[in-house]
Short mmCIF file of C-alpha atoms and ligand atoms in Angstrom, two decimals:
data_model
loop_
_atom_site.label_atom_id
_atom_site.label_comp_id
_atom_site.label_asym_id
_atom_site.label_seq_id
_atom_site.Cartn_x
_atom_site.Cartn_y
_atom_site.Cartn_z
CA MET A 1 7.94 -49.04 -82.34
CA GLU A 2 9.37 -45.73 -83.54
CA ILE A 3 9.59 -43.16 -80.74
CA ASP A 4 7.32 -40.21 -81.45
CA ARG A 5 7.87 -38.22 -78.27
CA CYS A 6 10.73 -38.67 -75.82
CA TYR A 7 13.02 -41.37 -74.50
CA ALA A 8 15.70 -41.97 -71.89
CA LYS A 9 18.91 -43.58 -73.00
CA ILE A 10 20.28 -45.64 -70.11
CA HIS A 11 23.96 -46.51 -70.29
CA LEU A 12 24.14 -49.76 -68.31
CA ASN A 13 27.84 -49.89 -69.12
CA TYR A 14 28.33 -46.59 -67.26
CA ILE A 15 26.40 -47.89 -64.26
CA LEU A 16 28.72 -50.89 -64.17
CA HIS A 17 31.74 -48.61 -64.54
CA ASN A 18 30.54 -46.43 -61.63
CA TYR A 19 29.79 -49.51 -59.50
CA GLN A 20 33.26 -50.87 -60.19
CA GLN A 21 34.87 -47.55 -59.28
CA VAL A 22 33.45 -47.86 -55.78
CA LYS A 23 34.26 -51.58 -55.64
CA SER A 24 37.89 -50.77 -56.38
CA LEU A 25 37.89 -48.19 -53.58
CA THR A 26 36.51 -50.26 -50.76
CA LYS A 27 37.74 -53.09 -48.60
CA ALA A 28 34.15 -53.90 -47.61
CA LYS A 29 33.09 -57.39 -48.56
CA ASP A 30 30.06 -56.25 -50.53
CA VAL A 31 28.73 -53.24 -52.37
CA LEU A 32 24.95 -53.24 -52.09
CA ALA A 33 23.21 -51.65 -55.08
CA VAL A 34 20.41 -49.32 -54.04
CA VAL A 35 17.81 -49.87 -56.76
CA LYS A 36 14.72 -48.44 -55.06
CA ALA A 37 12.45 -46.07 -56.98
CA ASP A 38 13.01 -48.11 -60.13
CA ALA A 39 16.77 -47.69 -59.71
CA TYR A 40 16.40 -43.91 -59.40
CA GLY A 41 14.44 -43.94 -62.65
CA HIS A 42 16.93 -46.08 -64.60
CA GLY A 43 14.92 -49.32 -64.44
CA ALA A 44 15.40 -51.58 -61.41
CA VAL A 45 15.08 -54.87 -63.27
CA GLU A 46 17.54 -54.05 -66.05
CA VAL A 47 20.05 -52.42 -63.70
CA SER A 48 19.89 -55.28 -61.16
CA LYS A 49 20.17 -57.98 -63.83
CA MET A 50 23.20 -56.32 -65.32
CA LEU A 51 24.87 -55.85 -61.91
CA GLU A 52 24.06 -59.39 -60.83
CA SER A 53 25.65 -60.76 -63.96
CA HIS A 54 28.82 -58.92 -62.88
CA GLY A 55 28.85 -60.31 -59.36
CA CYS A 56 26.68 -57.93 -57.31
CA LYS A 57 25.08 -59.93 -54.49
CA TYR A 58 23.04 -57.36 -52.55
CA PHE A 59 20.23 -55.07 -53.63
CA ALA A 60 18.04 -52.68 -51.64
CA VAL A 61 14.57 -51.38 -52.34
CA ALA A 62 12.02 -49.29 -50.47
CA SER A 63 9.09 -51.67 -50.42
CA LEU A 64 7.89 -55.25 -50.70
CA GLU A 65 6.40 -54.48 -54.12
CA GLU A 66 9.76 -53.34 -55.44
CA ALA A 67 11.42 -56.45 -54.01
CA VAL A 68 8.86 -58.79 -55.57
CA GLU A 69 9.35 -57.11 -58.94
CA LEU A 70 13.05 -57.99 -58.79
CA ARG A 71 12.48 -61.60 -57.72
CA ASP A 72 9.82 -62.11 -60.37
CA ALA A 73 12.32 -60.84 -62.93
CA GLY A 74 14.79 -63.52 -61.82
CA ILE A 75 17.12 -61.66 -59.45
CA LYS A 76 18.72 -64.28 -57.19
CA GLY A 77 20.80 -62.07 -54.85
CA GLU A 78 19.86 -60.80 -51.42
CA ILE A 79 17.18 -58.11 -51.42
CA LEU A 80 16.89 -55.81 -48.41
CA ILE A 81 13.68 -53.82 -47.92
CA PHE A 82 14.31 -50.44 -46.26
CA GLY A 83 10.62 -49.75 -45.59
CA ARG A 84 8.01 -51.44 -43.44
CA THR A 85 6.08 -54.47 -44.65
CA SER A 86 2.52 -54.84 -43.33
CA LEU A 87 1.78 -57.88 -41.19
CA ILE A 88 -0.77 -59.05 -43.72
CA ASN A 89 1.98 -59.27 -46.35
CA LEU A 90 4.61 -60.97 -44.23
CA HIS A 91 4.27 -64.37 -45.88
CA TYR A 92 5.73 -62.79 -49.04
CA LEU A 93 9.00 -62.12 -47.20
CA LYS A 94 9.50 -65.84 -46.72
CA GLN A 95 8.05 -66.84 -50.06
CA TYR A 96 10.41 -64.48 -51.93
CA ASN A 97 13.37 -64.90 -49.54
CA LEU A 98 13.62 -61.18 -48.72
CA ILE A 99 15.34 -59.36 -45.86
CA GLN A 100 13.15 -57.02 -43.86
CA THR A 101 14.41 -53.90 -42.08
CA VAL A 102 13.26 -53.69 -38.48
CA HIS A 103 13.12 -50.28 -36.86
CA SER A 104 11.63 -51.05 -33.42
CA LEU A 105 11.28 -53.78 -30.82
CA SER A 106 7.50 -53.81 -31.20
CA TYR A 107 7.74 -54.41 -34.96
CA ALA A 108 10.25 -57.22 -34.35
CA GLU A 109 7.83 -58.81 -31.89
CA GLU A 110 4.98 -58.52 -34.39
CA LEU A 111 7.12 -60.27 -37.01
CA ASN A 112 8.09 -62.93 -34.52
CA ASP A 113 4.45 -63.62 -33.64
CA GLN A 114 3.74 -64.54 -37.26
CA ASN A 115 5.86 -67.65 -36.96
CA ALA A 116 7.31 -66.95 -40.40
CA ASN A 117 11.05 -67.19 -39.72
CA ILE A 118 11.84 -63.84 -41.28
CA ARG A 119 15.36 -62.57 -41.98
CA ILE A 120 16.03 -59.06 -40.70
CA HIS A 121 18.50 -56.17 -40.57
CA LEU A 122 18.08 -53.55 -37.84
CA ASN A 123 18.08 -49.86 -38.67
CA ILE A 124 19.70 -47.68 -36.01
CA ASP A 125 18.83 -43.98 -36.02
CA THR A 126 22.09 -42.31 -35.02
CA GLY A 127 20.95 -38.83 -36.00
CA MET A 128 18.91 -38.90 -39.18
CA SER A 129 15.68 -38.85 -37.11
CA ARG A 130 13.76 -40.68 -39.80
CA VAL A 131 13.39 -44.37 -38.95
CA GLY A 132 15.15 -46.76 -36.62
CA PHE A 133 16.10 -47.41 -33.00
CA TYR A 134 16.76 -44.02 -31.36
CA LEU A 135 20.49 -43.72 -30.63
CA HIS A 136 21.34 -40.03 -30.55
CA SER A 137 23.67 -40.04 -27.57
CA THR A 138 25.75 -42.44 -25.49
CA ARG A 139 22.91 -42.38 -22.93
CA ASP A 140 20.75 -44.32 -25.43
CA ILE A 141 23.20 -47.20 -25.94
CA ASP A 142 22.07 -49.42 -23.07
CA GLY A 143 18.39 -49.15 -24.00
CA VAL A 144 18.97 -49.93 -27.67
CA ALA A 145 21.33 -52.79 -26.82
CA TRP A 146 18.68 -54.21 -24.48
CA ASP A 147 16.06 -54.04 -27.28
CA ILE A 148 18.44 -55.78 -29.66
CA GLU A 149 19.29 -58.47 -27.12
CA THR A 150 15.56 -59.13 -26.79
CA ILE A 151 15.22 -59.32 -30.59
CA ALA A 152 18.23 -61.64 -30.93
CA ALA A 153 16.50 -64.07 -28.59
CA LEU A 154 13.26 -64.20 -30.61
CA LYS A 155 12.83 -67.63 -32.16
CA ASN A 156 10.99 -66.77 -35.37
CA ILE A 157 13.21 -64.08 -36.77
CA GLN A 158 16.80 -64.29 -37.89
CA LEU A 159 18.87 -61.26 -37.04
CA GLU A 160 21.46 -61.03 -39.84
CA GLY A 161 22.49 -57.40 -40.11
CA ILE A 162 22.52 -53.95 -38.61
CA TYR A 163 22.85 -50.53 -40.23
CA THR A 164 22.64 -46.81 -39.82
CA HIS A 165 22.25 -43.98 -42.32
CA PHE A 166 24.23 -40.73 -42.41
CA ALA A 167 22.45 -37.40 -42.51
CA ASP A 168 25.23 -35.32 -44.08
CA ALA A 169 28.10 -37.51 -45.19
CA ASP A 170 28.45 -35.13 -48.17
CA SER A 171 29.13 -32.11 -45.96
CA SER A 172 32.62 -30.60 -46.00
CA LYS A 173 31.88 -28.50 -42.92
CA SER A 174 30.24 -30.76 -40.37
CA ASP A 175 31.63 -33.70 -38.44
CA PHE A 176 28.18 -35.07 -37.67
CA CYS A 177 28.97 -38.13 -39.76
CA GLU A 178 31.79 -38.91 -37.29
CA THR A 179 29.39 -38.50 -34.37
CA GLN A 180 26.88 -40.86 -35.98
CA PHE A 181 29.52 -43.42 -36.81
CA ASN A 182 31.06 -43.30 -33.32
CA LEU A 183 27.68 -43.95 -31.74
CA PHE A 184 27.07 -46.83 -34.13
CA GLU A 185 30.46 -48.34 -33.33
CA MET A 186 29.86 -48.02 -29.60
CA LEU A 187 26.60 -49.87 -30.00
CA LEU A 188 28.31 -52.59 -32.06
CA LYS A 189 30.90 -53.00 -29.31
CA GLU A 190 28.20 -53.28 -26.67
CA LEU A 191 26.43 -55.93 -28.76
CA GLU A 192 29.66 -57.89 -29.03
CA ASN A 193 29.97 -57.76 -25.25
CA LEU A 194 26.49 -59.22 -25.09
CA GLY A 195 27.53 -62.03 -27.41
CA ILE A 196 25.67 -60.69 -30.46
CA LYS A 197 28.30 -61.13 -33.14
CA ASN A 198 28.70 -61.79 -36.84
CA LEU A 199 26.08 -59.29 -37.95
CA ILE A 200 26.52 -57.72 -41.38
CA ARG A 201 27.30 -54.11 -40.46
CA HIS A 202 26.73 -51.26 -42.89
CA ALA A 203 26.54 -47.48 -42.75
CA SER A 204 27.92 -45.78 -45.85
CA ASN A 205 25.87 -44.30 -48.68
CA SER A 206 27.56 -42.94 -51.84
CA ALA A 207 29.04 -39.88 -50.14
CA ALA A 208 30.57 -41.92 -47.32
CA ALA A 209 31.61 -44.69 -49.71
CA ILE A 210 33.73 -42.14 -51.58
CA LYS A 211 34.81 -39.86 -48.78
CA HIS A 212 34.87 -41.87 -45.54
CA LEU A 213 36.84 -45.00 -46.35
CA ASP A 214 37.11 -45.70 -42.62
CA LYS A 215 33.32 -46.16 -42.31
CA HIS A 216 32.70 -48.93 -44.84
CA LEU A 217 32.40 -51.84 -42.36
CA ASP A 218 31.14 -55.02 -44.08
CA MET A 219 29.15 -53.42 -46.88
CA VAL A 220 28.49 -50.02 -48.48
CA ARG A 221 25.09 -49.04 -49.88
CA LEU A 222 25.63 -47.40 -53.21
CA GLY A 223 22.94 -45.28 -54.84
CA ILE A 224 23.44 -41.95 -56.60
CA ALA A 225 27.14 -42.36 -57.42
CA MET A 226 26.32 -45.58 -59.27
CA TYR A 227 24.02 -43.54 -61.50
CA GLY A 228 26.84 -41.10 -62.21
CA TYR A 229 26.40 -38.31 -59.69
CA PRO A 230 28.93 -38.56 -56.83
CA PRO A 231 27.67 -36.18 -54.11
CA VAL A 232 31.21 -35.29 -53.00
CA PRO A 233 34.31 -34.17 -54.93
CA THR A 234 36.38 -37.14 -56.08
CA LYS A 235 39.26 -37.94 -58.42
CA LEU A 236 37.40 -41.04 -59.58
CA GLU A 237 35.48 -40.75 -62.82
CA PHE A 238 31.73 -41.27 -62.57
CA LYS A 239 29.66 -41.23 -65.74
CA PRO A 240 26.04 -40.00 -65.75
CA ALA A 241 24.04 -43.00 -66.92
CA MET A 242 20.81 -41.38 -68.11
CA GLU A 243 20.28 -39.05 -71.08
CA VAL A 244 16.87 -37.78 -72.12
CA PHE A 245 15.91 -36.79 -75.65
CA ALA A 246 12.65 -35.42 -77.06
CA ARG A 247 11.38 -35.02 -80.57
CA VAL A 248 10.45 -31.79 -82.33
CA HIS A 249 6.73 -32.02 -83.00
CA SER A 250 6.63 -28.99 -85.33
CA ILE A 251 8.26 -25.67 -86.19
CA HIS A 252 6.39 -22.33 -86.14
CA TYR A 253 7.19 -18.77 -87.17
CA LEU A 254 5.64 -16.13 -84.91
CA ALA A 255 4.89 -12.49 -85.59
CA SER A 256 6.28 -9.82 -83.25
CA ASN A 257 4.46 -9.76 -79.93
CA ASP A 258 2.82 -13.16 -80.31
CA THR A 259 2.75 -14.91 -76.97
CA VAL A 260 3.65 -18.51 -76.22
CA SER A 261 1.82 -21.10 -74.09
CA TYR A 262 -0.42 -20.89 -71.02
CA GLY A 263 -0.38 -17.64 -69.09
CA ARG A 264 1.35 -15.88 -72.04
CA THR A 265 4.63 -15.55 -70.13
CA TYR A 266 6.80 -15.17 -73.25
CA GLU A 267 6.33 -12.66 -76.06
CA SER A 268 8.16 -13.03 -79.35
CA GLU A 269 10.85 -10.42 -79.83
CA LYS A 270 10.92 -10.06 -83.61
CA PRO A 271 8.95 -10.97 -86.74
CA GLU A 272 9.42 -14.49 -88.08
CA GLU A 273 10.68 -15.75 -84.72
CA LYS A 274 11.31 -19.48 -85.11
CA ILE A 275 9.85 -21.65 -82.38
CA ALA A 276 9.99 -25.45 -82.08
CA THR A 277 7.33 -27.32 -80.16
CA VAL A 278 8.98 -30.28 -78.45
CA ALA A 279 7.19 -33.45 -77.32
CA ILE A 280 8.14 -33.44 -73.66
CA GLY A 281 6.29 -31.89 -70.76
CA TYR A 282 5.77 -32.11 -67.05
CA ALA A 283 3.93 -35.43 -67.37
CA ASP A 284 7.22 -36.82 -68.63
CA GLY A 285 9.06 -35.42 -65.64
CA TYR A 286 10.27 -32.21 -67.25
CA ASN A 287 9.63 -29.79 -64.40
CA ARG A 288 7.19 -26.94 -65.02
CA MET A 289 9.35 -24.64 -62.90
CA LEU A 290 11.83 -24.69 -65.80
CA SER A 291 9.43 -22.56 -67.86
CA ASN A 292 11.49 -19.72 -69.40
CA GLN A 293 14.52 -20.95 -67.37
CA ASP A 294 16.19 -23.77 -69.25
CA TYR A 295 17.33 -24.81 -72.72
CA PHE A 296 17.49 -27.93 -74.90
CA MET A 297 20.45 -28.88 -77.09
CA ILE A 298 20.81 -29.80 -80.71
CA LYS A 299 24.38 -30.55 -81.72
CA ASP A 300 26.23 -27.65 -80.02
CA ASP A 301 23.35 -25.16 -80.10
CA GLN A 302 21.37 -24.22 -77.02
CA LEU A 303 17.66 -23.57 -77.63
CA PRO A 304 16.07 -21.54 -74.79
CA VAL A 305 12.77 -22.76 -73.35
CA VAL A 306 10.10 -20.11 -73.92
CA GLY A 307 6.71 -19.89 -72.25
CA ARG A 308 5.26 -22.32 -69.74
CA VAL A 309 6.05 -26.01 -69.89
CA CYS A 310 2.80 -27.88 -70.70
CA MET A 311 1.82 -31.43 -69.78
CA ASP A 312 3.00 -32.92 -73.10
CA PHE A 313 4.84 -30.10 -74.86
CA THR A 314 7.55 -27.51 -74.28
CA MET A 315 8.42 -24.72 -76.71
CA VAL A 316 11.97 -23.56 -77.48
CA LYS A 317 13.33 -20.62 -79.47
CA VAL A 318 15.38 -21.88 -82.38
CA GLU A 319 17.06 -18.74 -83.76
CA ASP A 320 19.72 -19.77 -86.29
CA ALA A 321 20.11 -23.42 -85.35
CA ALA A 322 19.31 -26.08 -87.93
CA VAL A 323 16.22 -27.71 -86.43
CA HIS A 324 13.54 -29.61 -88.31
CA ASP A 325 10.31 -31.42 -87.56
CA GLY A 326 11.11 -34.83 -86.11
CA ASP A 327 14.63 -33.97 -84.89
CA PHE A 328 15.59 -35.17 -81.43
CA LEU A 329 16.78 -32.57 -78.92
CA GLU A 330 18.83 -33.37 -75.84
CA ILE A 331 16.99 -32.41 -72.65
CA PHE A 332 19.91 -33.48 -70.47
CA GLY A 333 22.78 -35.88 -70.93
CA LEU A 334 26.34 -35.85 -72.16
CA LYS A 335 26.19 -32.36 -73.72
CA LYS A 336 23.96 -30.76 -71.10
CA ASP A 337 24.63 -31.62 -67.48
CA LEU A 338 21.58 -32.43 -65.37
CA ARG A 339 23.18 -30.49 -62.52
CA GLY A 340 22.44 -27.21 -64.32
CA MET A 341 18.73 -28.04 -64.15
CA CYS A 342 19.17 -28.97 -60.49
CA LYS A 343 20.64 -25.53 -59.83
CA SER A 344 17.71 -23.77 -61.53
CA LEU A 345 15.27 -25.85 -59.50
CA ASP A 346 17.24 -25.81 -56.23
CA THR A 347 17.16 -29.59 -56.10
CA ILE A 348 19.40 -32.65 -56.47
CA PRO A 349 19.96 -35.18 -59.27
CA TYR A 350 18.11 -37.86 -57.24
CA GLU A 351 14.82 -35.99 -57.63
CA LEU A 352 15.09 -35.15 -61.32
CA LEU A 353 16.18 -38.69 -62.25
CA CYS A 354 13.34 -40.31 -60.27
CA ASN A 355 10.84 -37.91 -61.80
CA ILE A 356 11.42 -39.04 -65.38
CA SER A 357 8.06 -40.69 -65.70
CA LYS A 358 6.96 -44.14 -66.78
CA ARG A 359 5.77 -43.05 -70.18
CA VAL A 360 9.31 -42.05 -71.18
CA LYS A 361 10.62 -45.19 -72.83
CA ARG A 362 13.95 -46.45 -71.53
CA ILE A 363 16.42 -47.59 -74.17
CA TYR A 364 19.29 -49.61 -72.77
CA ILE A 365 22.87 -49.41 -73.96
CA LYS A 366 24.98 -52.36 -72.91
C1 PLP B 1 18.94 -46.32 -46.17
C2 PLP B 1 19.62 -45.84 -47.42
N1 PLP B 1 20.84 -46.31 -47.71
C3 PLP B 1 21.50 -45.91 -48.81
C4 PLP B 1 20.94 -45.01 -49.69
C5 PLP B 1 21.71 -44.59 -50.91
O1 PLP B 1 22.10 -43.25 -50.81
P1 PLP B 1 22.90 -42.56 -52.01
O2 PLP B 1 21.96 -42.56 -53.16
O3 PLP B 1 23.18 -41.19 -51.49
O4 PLP B 1 24.10 -43.39 -52.24
C6 PLP B 1 19.67 -44.50 -49.43
C7 PLP B 1 19.09 -43.53 -50.35
O5 PLP B 1 18.31 -42.69 -50.07
C8 PLP B 1 18.99 -44.92 -48.26
O6 PLP B 1 17.77 -44.47 -47.97
#
């Protein structure tokens, strides 16, 4: 079907390129592809299928539903669920051969009581204070190790891996990442002493995968860099994988002092001011806070956004650019870096990519 409004062009070949950049960097056995939140908006099924066909063996998602979507689509590799799965849904973990993250002894015991022989990785909170076994100082090591020893002895769960998550691996100022990693390593040592060995150990996200080569352990968990936005400076080339385009619905010529859109926040500055109404709005994930703050591109011309962004439409000032009904404008992509929009919105690429909504059709480039 012809696209009447907006679409996202997803360069699967760039995602593969970015994945391979990190693969070439690491001595870790595996690079796990983080494909939660529909692969940060890029399409979890398409991204995972492509990566699997090039040898990727591990995927991670946030929830059981996301994991089931991948299995139903034919993904054969290991799928780790970061979030919590309700007891009532546990049978799906076995049925779909999924790996469940365990964040506490009580949850492990609940899983064990189900008699379902569930595969697990443990999440150790070394300073993120989000989820996981609390290990914020050396004083906590014995208690956490005792919990894990108890879990390792449970008959109906298989302890296969252990991980932690860094709070600021992208920081150039702090050494908190070192503190977290040291604690994690001390725990791993203690577990070895207790005879708990051969766990798959992982800690590094994109920032640490690029910047902290000494913290890769058995596997790195690669998210945002795979989509083209390395969160730390690097000599490696990462290519942004998503571009968004939207179609000009119609062109208008305003009189002086006409106002544009809800709240009348923009007033035309001259007679015959040329305005294009573009078929993208906040329901597509184009943030309303960009009203009067951003621009769209056509060829090399920048067209400033004027007036408030609506649910389905955004207006831009055309001036001398050659723009016609039905033309596609670039909202972000190869000519206009998403990071400029992030700056205006005081946010990060993760959020803007995830927010590109379901109704924006994804078109895949192989
Ligand atoms: C537990 C965990 N590991 C890895 C990642 C991937 O992080 P990044 O996208 O910064 O590579 C995330 C993302 O939020 C995460 O929650």
